[in-house]
C-alpha positions as YAML, in Angstrom:
chain: A
units: angstrom
residues:
- id: 1
  name: UNK
  ca: [-32.69, -1.09, -116.87]
- id: 2
  name: UNK
  ca: [-33.01, -2.51, -120.46]
- id: 3
  name: UNK
  ca: [-35.63, -5.25, -120.53]
- id: 4
  name: UNK
  ca: [-34.24, -8.70, -121.48]
- id: 5
  name: UNK
  ca: [-36.51, -8.80, -124.57]
- id: 6
  name: UNK
  ca: [-35.13, -5.43, -125.89]
- id: 7
  name: UNK
  ca: [-31.72, -6.66, -125.19]
- id: 8
  name: UNK
  ca: [-32.16, -9.82, -127.12]
- id: 9
  name: UNK
  ca: [-33.79, -7.93, -129.98]
- id: 10
  name: UNK
  ca: [-31.05, -5.43, -130.27]
- id: 11
  name: UNK
  ca: [-28.43, -8.08, -130.00]
- id: 12
  name: UNK
  ca: [-29.86, -9.90, -132.87]
- id: 13
  name: UNK
  ca: [-30.04, -6.67, -135.05]
- id: 14
  name: UNK
  ca: [-26.37, -5.97, -134.27]
- id: 15
  name: UNK
  ca: [-25.43, -9.51, -135.14]
- id: 16
  name: UNK
  ca: [-27.32, -9.10, -138.48]
- id: 17
  name: UNK
  ca: [-26.13, -5.75, -139.48]
- id: 18
  name: UNK
  ca: [-22.95, -5.23, -137.55]
- id: 19
  name: UNK
  ca: [-21.54, -8.67, -136.84]
- id: 20
  name: UNK
  ca: [-18.01, -7.28, -136.10]
- id: 21
  name: UNK
  ca: [-19.37, -5.13, -133.11]
- id: 22
  name: UNK
  ca: [-18.87, -6.86, -129.81]
- id: 23
  name: UNK
  ca: [-20.54, -5.47, -126.62]
- id: 24
  name: UNK
  ca: [-21.01, -7.09, -123.23]
- id: 25
  name: UNK
  ca: [-24.33, -6.68, -121.71]
- id: 26
  name: UNK
  ca: [-23.42, -3.89, -119.55]
- id: 27
  name: UNK
  ca: [-21.69, -2.12, -122.54]
- id: 28
  name: UNK
  ca: [-24.74, -2.46, -124.67]
- id: 29
  name: UNK
  ca: [-27.07, -1.42, -121.90]
- id: 30
  name: UNK
  ca: [-25.00, 1.66, -121.42]
- id: 31
  name: UNK
  ca: [-25.01, 2.60, -125.19]
- id: 32
  name: UNK
  ca: [-28.65, 2.15, -125.32]
- id: 33
  name: UNK
  ca: [-29.13, 4.47, -122.28]
- id: 34
  name: UNK
  ca: [-26.83, 7.07, -123.81]
- id: 35
  name: UNK
  ca: [-28.90, 7.04, -127.10]
- id: 36
  name: UNK
  ca: [-25.96, 5.65, -129.01]
- id: 37
  name: UNK
  ca: [-27.99, 2.63, -130.28]
- id: 38
  name: UNK
  ca: [-31.55, 3.37, -131.43]
- id: 39
  name: UNK
  ca: [-34.24, 1.09, -132.62]
- id: 40
  name: UNK
  ca: [-37.53, 3.05, -131.96]
- id: 41
  name: UNK
  ca: [-38.72, 4.54, -135.36]
- id: 42
  name: UNK
  ca: [-39.46, 7.87, -133.71]
- id: 43
  name: UNK
  ca: [-35.83, 8.21, -132.60]
- id: 44
  name: UNK
  ca: [-34.52, 7.31, -135.89]
- id: 45
  name: UNK
  ca: [-36.75, 9.81, -137.63]
- id: 46
  name: UNK
  ca: [-34.66, 12.97, -137.08]
- id: 47
  name: UNK
  ca: [-31.74, 11.42, -138.63]
- id: 48
  name: UNK
  ca: [-33.63, 10.53, -141.83]
- id: 49
  name: UNK
  ca: [-35.10, 13.97, -141.88]
- id: 50
  name: UNK
  ca: [-31.67, 15.47, -141.67]
- id: 51
  name: UNK
  ca: [-30.37, 13.16, -144.52]
- id: 52
  name: UNK
  ca: [-33.29, 14.23, -146.78]
- id: 53
  name: UNK
  ca: [-33.56, 18.08, -145.94]
- id: 54
  name: UNK
  ca: [-29.80, 18.58, -145.83]
- id: 55
  name: UNK
  ca: [-29.33, 16.46, -149.05]
- id: 56
  name: UNK
  ca: [-26.53, 14.53, -147.29]
- id: 57
  name: UNK
  ca: [-24.41, 12.07, -149.44]
- id: 58
  name: UNK
  ca: [-24.92, 8.64, -148.04]
- id: 59
  name: UNK
  ca: [-22.30, 5.77, -148.09]
- id: 60
  name: UNK
  ca: [-24.01, 2.49, -148.86]
- id: 61
  name: UNK
  ca: [-22.59, -0.79, -147.81]
- id: 62
  name: UNK
  ca: [-24.22, -4.04, -149.06]
- id: 63
  name: UNK
  ca: [-23.85, -7.33, -147.31]
- id: 64
  name: UNK
  ca: [-20.74, -6.16, -145.34]
- id: 65
  name: UNK
  ca: [-18.66, -6.15, -148.42]
- id: 66
  name: UNK
  ca: [-15.78, -3.50, -148.74]
- id: 67
  name: UNK
  ca: [-17.07, -1.84, -151.84]
- id: 68
  name: UNK
  ca: [-18.83, 1.43, -151.02]
- id: 69
  name: UNK
  ca: [-21.60, 3.11, -153.16]
- id: 70
  name: UNK
  ca: [-23.19, 6.52, -152.82]
- id: 71
  name: UNK
  ca: [-26.73, 7.84, -152.87]
- id: 72
  name: UNK
  ca: [-29.05, 10.37, -151.37]
- id: 73
  name: UNK
  ca: [-32.52, 10.12, -149.84]
- id: 74
  name: UNK
  ca: [-35.42, 11.15, -152.20]
- id: 75
  name: UNK
  ca: [-38.71, 12.67, -151.41]
- id: 76
  name: UNK
  ca: [-41.97, 11.01, -152.14]
- id: 77
  name: UNK
  ca: [-44.55, 13.67, -152.66]
- id: 78
  name: UNK
  ca: [-48.01, 12.41, -153.50]
- id: 79
  name: UNK
  ca: [-48.83, 12.56, -157.32]
- id: 80
  name: UNK
  ca: [-51.75, 14.78, -158.22]
- id: 81
  name: UNK
  ca: [-54.65, 12.54, -159.36]
- id: 82
  name: UNK
  ca: [-56.42, 13.78, -162.57]
- id: 83
  name: UNK
  ca: [-59.93, 12.46, -163.39]
- id: 84
  name: UNK
  ca: [-61.14, 11.89, -166.97]
- id: 85
  name: UNK
  ca: [-64.48, 13.38, -165.94]
- id: 86
  name: UNK
  ca: [-64.42, 17.06, -165.20]
- id: 87
  name: UNK
  ca: [-65.44, 17.77, -161.68]
- id: 88
  name: UNK
  ca: [-67.47, 20.59, -160.35]
- id: 89
  name: UNK
  ca: [-65.64, 23.58, -158.75]
- id: 90
  name: UNK
  ca: [-67.49, 22.85, -155.52]
- id: 91
  name: UNK
  ca: [-66.04, 19.22, -155.38]
- id: 92
  name: UNK
  ca: [-62.57, 20.37, -156.22]
- id: 93
  name: UNK
  ca: [-62.67, 22.91, -153.38]
- id: 94
  name: UNK
  ca: [-63.93, 20.07, -150.96]
- id: 95
  name: UNK
  ca: [-61.13, 17.92, -151.95]
- id: 96
  name: UNK
  ca: [-58.55, 20.68, -151.38]
- id: 97
  name: UNK
  ca: [-59.96, 21.38, -147.91]
- id: 98
  name: UNK
  ca: [-59.81, 17.79, -146.94]
- id: 99
  name: UNK
  ca: [-56.26, 17.18, -148.23]
- id: 100
  name: UNK
  ca: [-53.49, 18.23, -145.83]
- id: 101
  name: UNK
  ca: [-50.53, 20.17, -147.27]
- id: 102
  name: UNK
  ca: [-47.68, 18.02, -147.95]
- id: 103
  name: UNK
  ca: [-44.18, 19.11, -146.83]
- id: 104
  name: UNK
  ca: [-40.86, 17.67, -148.05]
- id: 105
  name: UNK
  ca: [-40.16, 14.49, -146.20]
- id: 106
  name: UNK
  ca: [-43.71, 13.97, -144.83]
- id: 107
  name: UNK
  ca: [-43.71, 10.40, -146.16]
- id: 108
  name: UNK
  ca: [-41.05, 9.65, -143.52]
- id: 109
  name: UNK
  ca: [-43.61, 10.18, -140.76]
- id: 110
  name: UNK
  ca: [-45.30, 7.05, -141.83]
- id: 111
  name: UNK
  ca: [-42.29, 5.22, -140.37]
- id: 112
  name: UNK
  ca: [-42.65, 2.56, -143.05]
- id: 113
  name: UNK
  ca: [-40.01, 2.99, -145.73]
- id: 114
  name: UNK
  ca: [-37.47, 5.33, -147.08]
- id: 115
  name: UNK
  ca: [-36.69, 6.27, -150.85]
- id: 116
  name: UNK
  ca: [-33.12, 6.59, -152.15]
- id: 117
  name: UNK
  ca: [-31.73, 7.55, -155.60]
- id: 118
  name: UNK
  ca: [-29.95, 4.99, -157.66]
- id: 119
  name: UNK
  ca: [-26.49, 4.00, -156.27]
- id: 120
  name: UNK
  ca: [-23.28, 5.21, -157.89]
- id: 121
  name: UNK
  ca: [-21.31, 3.40, -159.25]
- id: 122
  name: UNK
  ca: [-24.27, 2.09, -161.11]
- id: 123
  name: UNK
  ca: [-23.45, -1.58, -160.57]
- id: 124
  name: UNK
  ca: [-24.43, -0.92, -156.94]
- id: 125
  name: UNK
  ca: [-28.22, -0.69, -157.77]
- id: 126
  name: UNK
  ca: [-28.03, -4.15, -159.36]
- id: 127
  name: UNK
  ca: [-26.08, -5.76, -156.35]
- id: 128
  name: UNK
  ca: [-28.62, -3.98, -154.05]
- id: 129
  name: UNK
  ca: [-31.49, -5.99, -155.46]
- id: 130
  name: UNK
  ca: [-29.59, -9.17, -154.49]
- id: 131
  name: UNK
  ca: [-28.45, -8.01, -151.05]
- id: 132
  name: UNK
  ca: [-29.51, -9.31, -147.67]
- id: 133
  name: UNK
  ca: [-28.39, -6.30, -145.60]
- id: 134
  name: UNK
  ca: [-27.96, -2.59, -146.31]
- id: 135
  name: UNK
  ca: [-25.96, -0.09, -144.19]
- id: 136
  name: UNK
  ca: [-26.54, 3.64, -144.84]
- id: 137
  name: UNK
  ca: [-23.78, 5.86, -143.44]
- id: 138
  name: UNK
  ca: [-23.72, 9.55, -143.05]
- id: 139
  name: UNK
  ca: [-21.62, 12.07, -141.09]
- id: 140
  name: UNK
  ca: [-22.49, 15.04, -138.99]
- id: 141
  name: UNK
  ca: [-20.36, 17.62, -137.20]
- id: 142
  name: UNK
  ca: [-20.10, 15.59, -133.96]
- id: 143
  name: UNK
  ca: [-20.46, 11.97, -135.03]
- id: 144
  name: UNK
  ca: [-21.03, 9.19, -137.76]
- id: 145
  name: UNK
  ca: [-24.36, 7.54, -138.16]
- id: 146
  name: UNK
  ca: [-24.85, 3.93, -139.36]
- id: 147
  name: UNK
  ca: [-28.40, 2.62, -140.26]
- id: 148
  name: UNK
  ca: [-29.43, -1.00, -141.00]
- id: 149
  name: UNK
  ca: [-32.12, -1.60, -143.44]
- id: 150
  name: UNK
  ca: [-33.03, -3.87, -146.42]
- id: 151
  name: UNK
  ca: [-33.95, -3.43, -150.14]
- id: 152
  name: UNK
  ca: [-37.79, -3.65, -150.87]
- id: 153
  name: UNK
  ca: [-38.29, -2.88, -154.52]
- id: 154
  name: UNK
  ca: [-37.68, -0.61, -157.52]
- id: 155
  name: UNK
  ca: [-40.21, 2.26, -157.86]
- id: 156
  name: UNK
  ca: [-40.60, 5.32, -160.07]
- id: 157
  name: UNK
  ca: [-41.28, 8.95, -159.08]
- id: 158
  name: UNK
  ca: [-41.96, 11.38, -161.94]
- id: 159
  name: UNK
  ca: [-40.38, 8.78, -164.24]
- id: 160
  name: UNK
  ca: [-37.18, 8.67, -162.23]
- id: 161
  name: UNK
  ca: [-36.29, 5.14, -161.11]
- id: 162
  name: UNK
  ca: [-35.84, 5.04, -157.31]
- id: 163
  name: UNK
  ca: [-34.93, 2.49, -154.71]
- id: 164
  name: UNK
  ca: [-37.32, 1.65, -151.95]
- id: 165
  name: UNK
  ca: [-35.73, 0.43, -148.78]
- id: 166
  name: UNK
  ca: [-37.50, -0.53, -145.53]
- id: 167
  name: UNK
  ca: [-37.43, 1.89, -142.57]
- id: 168
  name: UNK
  ca: [-34.12, 1.30, -140.73]
- id: 169
  name: UNK
  ca: [-34.49, -1.02, -137.82]
- id: 170
  name: UNK
  ca: [-31.40, 0.06, -136.02]
- id: 171
  name: UNK
  ca: [-29.19, 3.10, -135.88]
- id: 172
  name: UNK
  ca: [-25.66, 3.30, -134.32]
- id: 173
  name: UNK
  ca: [-24.01, 6.53, -133.42]
- id: 174
  name: UNK
  ca: [-20.23, 6.20, -133.94]
- id: 175
  name: UNK
  ca: [-17.29, 8.58, -133.19]
- id: 176
  name: UNK
  ca: [-16.31, 10.53, -136.26]
- id: 177
  name: UNK
  ca: [-13.71, 8.68, -137.94]
- id: 178
  name: UNK
  ca: [-12.96, 11.57, -140.38]
- id: 179
  name: UNK
  ca: [-12.15, 15.11, -140.07]
- id: 180
  name: UNK
  ca: [-15.30, 17.36, -139.98]
- id: 181
  name: UNK
  ca: [-16.38, 18.64, -143.42]
- id: 182
  name: UNK
  ca: [-18.51, 21.77, -143.60]
- id: 183
  name: UNK
  ca: [-21.07, 21.53, -146.33]
- id: 184
  name: UNK
  ca: [-21.17, 24.55, -148.66]
- id: 185
  name: UNK
  ca: [-24.77, 25.87, -148.73]
- id: 186
  name: UNK
  ca: [-26.37, 26.50, -152.15]
- id: 187
  name: UNK
  ca: [-26.90, 30.16, -151.20]
- id: 188
  name: UNK
  ca: [-23.37, 30.73, -150.25]
- id: 189
  name: UNK
  ca: [-21.48, 32.67, -152.94]
- id: 190
  name: UNK
  ca: [-18.43, 30.19, -152.91]
- id: 191
  name: UNK
  ca: [-16.52, 29.68, -156.11]
- id: 192
  name: UNK
  ca: [-13.37, 27.73, -156.85]
- id: 193
  name: UNK
  ca: [-11.06, 28.43, -159.95]
- id: 194
  name: UNK
  ca: [-8.85, 25.43, -160.81]
- id: 195
  name: UNK
  ca: [-5.56, 25.53, -162.60]
- id: 196
  name: UNK
  ca: [-3.44, 22.60, -163.82]
- id: 197
  name: UNK
  ca: [-0.02, 22.85, -165.36]
- id: 198
  name: UNK
  ca: [0.01, 26.54, -165.02]
- id: 199
  name: UNK
  ca: [-3.23, 27.03, -167.15]
- id: 200
  name: UNK
  ca: [-6.66, 27.76, -166.18]
- id: 201
  name: UNK
  ca: [-8.44, 24.43, -166.12]
- id: 202
  name: UNK
  ca: [-12.01, 25.26, -164.80]
- id: 203
  name: UNK
  ca: [-13.35, 28.73, -164.21]
- id: 204
  name: UNK
  ca: [-16.12, 28.49, -161.77]
- id: 205
  name: UNK
  ca: [-16.40, 25.07, -159.94]
- id: 206
  name: UNK
  ca: [-18.86, 24.71, -157.02]
- id: 207
  name: UNK
  ca: [-17.36, 23.36, -153.72]
- id: 208
  name: UNK
  ca: [-19.61, 20.64, -152.07]
- id: 209
  name: UNK
  ca: [-17.86, 20.57, -148.77]
- id: 210
  name: UNK
  ca: [-14.64, 21.74, -147.15]
- id: 211
  name: UNK
  ca: [-12.37, 20.85, -144.24]
- id: 212
  name: UNK
  ca: [-9.15, 22.29, -142.98]
- id: 213
  name: UNK
  ca: [-7.24, 19.62, -144.97]
- id: 214
  name: UNK
  ca: [-9.13, 19.44, -148.18]
- id: 215
  name: UNK
  ca: [-12.44, 19.84, -150.16]
- id: 216
  name: UNK
  ca: [-14.80, 18.14, -152.57]
- id: 217
  name: UNK
  ca: [-15.56, 20.02, -155.69]
- id: 218
  name: UNK
  ca: [-18.42, 19.46, -158.20]
- id: 219
  name: UNK
  ca: [-17.07, 19.59, -161.83]
- id: 220
  name: UNK
  ca: [-18.51, 19.47, -165.24]
- id: 221
  name: UNK
  ca: [-18.50, 15.93, -166.65]
- id: 222
  name: UNK
  ca: [-15.91, 16.52, -169.48]
- id: 223
  name: UNK
  ca: [-13.61, 18.22, -166.85]
- id: 224
  name: UNK
  ca: [-14.00, 15.47, -164.36]
- id: 225
  name: UNK
  ca: [-12.84, 12.87, -167.11]
- id: 226
  name: UNK
  ca: [-9.68, 14.66, -167.77]
- id: 227
  name: UNK
  ca: [-8.47, 14.34, -164.13]
- id: 228
  name: UNK
  ca: [-6.58, 11.38, -162.55]
- id: 229
  name: UNK
  ca: [-5.56, 10.53, -159.00]
- id: 230
  name: UNK
  ca: [-2.50, 12.49, -157.74]
- id: 231
  name: UNK
  ca: [-2.90, 15.26, -160.38]
- id: 232
  name: UNK
  ca: [-1.54, 18.61, -158.85]
- id: 233
  name: UNK
  ca: [-4.14, 21.48, -158.98]
- id: 234
  name: UNK
  ca: [-3.73, 25.14, -157.99]
- id: 235
  name: UNK
  ca: [-7.03, 26.44, -156.57]
- id: 236
  name: UNK
  ca: [-8.20, 29.98, -156.02]
- id: 237
  name: UNK
  ca: [-11.04, 30.11, -153.50]
- id: 238
  name: UNK
  ca: [-13.53, 33.17, -153.77]
- id: 239
  name: UNK
  ca: [-16.28, 33.93, -151.33]
- id: 240
  name: UNK
  ca: [-18.65, 36.84, -152.06]
- id: 241
  name: UNK
  ca: [-16.45, 37.80, -154.97]
- id: 242
  name: UNK
  ca: [-13.41, 38.02, -152.67]
- id: 243
  name: UNK
  ca: [-10.31, 35.96, -153.29]
- id: 244
  name: UNK
  ca: [-9.80, 34.41, -149.81]
- id: 245
  name: UNK
  ca: [-7.18, 31.78, -150.59]
- id: 246
  name: UNK
  ca: [-4.58, 30.43, -153.13]
- id: 247
  name: UNK
  ca: [-3.55, 26.99, -152.52]
- id: 248
  name: UNK
  ca: [-1.91, 23.99, -154.09]
- id: 249
  name: UNK
  ca: [-3.65, 20.69, -153.88]
- id: 250
  name: UNK
  ca: [-3.60, 17.02, -154.86]
- id: 251
  name: UNK
  ca: [-6.41, 14.99, -156.30]
- id: 252
  name: UNK
  ca: [-7.21, 12.07, -153.90]
- id: 253
  name: UNK
  ca: [-10.46, 10.80, -155.22]
- id: 254
  name: UNK
  ca: [-12.87, 11.05, -158.12]
- id: 255
  name: UNK
  ca: [-16.42, 9.89, -157.90]
- id: 256
  name: UNK
  ca: [-20.02, 10.59, -159.03]
- id: 257
  name: UNK
  ca: [-23.12, 10.73, -156.98]
- id: 258
  name: UNK
  ca: [-26.86, 11.00, -157.98]
- id: 259
  name: UNK
  ca: [-28.57, 14.30, -157.35]
- id: 260
  name: UNK
  ca: [-32.39, 14.76, -157.59]
- id: 261
  name: UNK
  ca: [-31.88, 16.05, -161.04]
- id: 262
  name: UNK
  ca: [-28.85, 14.48, -162.87]
- id: 263
  name: UNK
  ca: [-25.35, 13.30, -161.62]
- id: 264
  name: UNK
  ca: [-22.89, 15.23, -159.61]
- id: 265
  name: UNK
  ca: [-19.26, 14.61, -160.64]
- id: 266
  name: UNK
  ca: [-17.07, 14.97, -157.62]
- id: 267
  name: UNK
  ca: [-13.39, 15.64, -157.25]
- id: 268
  name: UNK
  ca: [-11.80, 15.32, -153.76]
- id: 269
  name: UNK
  ca: [-8.48, 17.25, -153.22]
- id: 270
  name: UNK
  ca: [-6.09, 17.46, -150.29]
- id: 271
  name: UNK
  ca: [-4.62, 20.86, -149.50]
- id: 272
  name: UNK
  ca: [-0.94, 21.44, -149.35]
- id: 273
  name: UNK
  ca: [-0.76, 23.26, -145.98]
- id: 274
  name: UNK
  ca: [2.88, 24.52, -146.08]
- id: 275
  name: UNK
  ca: [2.73, 27.43, -143.66]
- id: 276
  name: UNK
  ca: [0.74, 28.37, -140.46]
- id: 277
  name: UNK
  ca: [-0.61, 31.18, -142.34]
- id: 278
  name: UNK
  ca: [-2.29, 29.13, -144.96]
- id: 279
  name: UNK
  ca: [-3.49, 26.76, -142.32]
- id: 280
  name: UNK
  ca: [-5.16, 29.58, -140.36]
- id: 281
  name: UNK
  ca: [-6.72, 30.93, -143.69]
- id: 282
  name: UNK
  ca: [-8.32, 27.54, -144.52]
- id: 283
  name: UNK
  ca: [-9.66, 27.26, -140.80]
- id: 284
  name: UNK
  ca: [-11.26, 30.51, -141.25]
- id: 285
  name: UNK
  ca: [-12.98, 29.59, -144.52]
- id: 286
  name: UNK
  ca: [-14.27, 26.30, -142.91]
- id: 287
  name: UNK
  ca: [-15.64, 28.39, -139.94]
- id: 288
  name: UNK
  ca: [-17.37, 30.81, -142.32]
- id: 289
  name: UNK
  ca: [-18.83, 28.04, -144.41]
- id: 290
  name: UNK
  ca: [-19.88, 26.14, -141.33]
- id: 291
  name: UNK
  ca: [-21.83, 29.31, -140.05]
- id: 292
  name: UNK
  ca: [-23.62, 29.74, -143.41]
- id: 293
  name: UNK
  ca: [-24.59, 25.96, -143.36]
- id: 294
  name: UNK
  ca: [-25.86, 26.12, -139.64]
- id: 295
  name: UNK
  ca: [-27.90, 29.32, -140.53]
- id: 296
  name: UNK
  ca: [-29.36, 27.46, -143.55]
- id: 297
  name: UNK
  ca: [-30.23, 24.37, -141.19]
- id: 298
  name: UNK
  ca: [-31.78, 26.67, -138.60]
- id: 299
  name: UNK
  ca: [-34.06, 28.20, -141.05]
- id: 300
  name: UNK
  ca: [-35.27, 24.85, -142.23]
- id: 301
  name: UNK
  ca: [-35.70, 23.65, -138.70]
- id: 302
  name: UNK
  ca: [-37.72, 26.75, -137.70]
- id: 303
  name: UNK
  ca: [-39.93, 26.55, -140.75]
- id: 304
  name: UNK
  ca: [-40.76, 22.96, -140.26]
- id: 305
  name: UNK
  ca: [-40.54, 22.68, -136.41]
- id: 306
  name: UNK
  ca: [-38.24, 19.72, -136.62]
- id: 307
  name: UNK
  ca: [-34.75, 18.96, -135.48]
- id: 308
  name: UNK
  ca: [-32.08, 19.10, -138.07]
- id: 309
  name: UNK
  ca: [-28.69, 17.73, -137.23]
- id: 310
  name: UNK
  ca: [-25.63, 19.87, -138.24]
...
């Protein structure tokens, strides 16, 4: 049984961050028991570690407004301290021994705050400062995740402006409302050639993620600017230097999102699945990419001893 005080606390958080959600006491108790609503910091931690270590793109919703912005979590490694006075080697050695080794994402273990990159489009960062509530949304293979938080302040990490948010106070697990997209790992040799109007448009674009029905492609800024919605593109997909598919597609969205170094210009396309054969080929490519991504996550999880969600 969920204690009355916990029930009341979670009801208040739901009303604050997700006012459109409506649960009876029995439904809410059941969702809490199933782990579909989390408020304990330690239970929310694996989702934040996944978002950071897997560099997931986060949808950001401010004050329940329809406009969506995009960001990623940023690490907050301690900055080496340099002293004006030269220390003895003995003192340096003692400090190194006392100082634990920092691993990516260790600041999250403090359960105090999270760091996000500036929002895109850029107006979002300005609106964030004036916001009351912030929803961070990410997607895994099995479900969607929504986290409620608030803005704290603007900070700088290595001269990069970043956004400090409060540690999420509530997390909801939702059924996946979109088709699963397999993230393309950095180490996978996956290249896309793009043709438009019968001419080579971009020689070696990097795919971001892919599903049976479409994919997101990272493009150079000048190429990105030349595209518009509903443009028809012909794609050649290469994996390990092998041509795996030729397929027509339609531009469905154009966006940009901050990376830890620079900005990523994204083009989302929808495939033209005209035959069962090409559909089967795309499903095979998605499966290959998914296996590569899972292997990458398993390696991170084994090295760090933490649970990474696919």
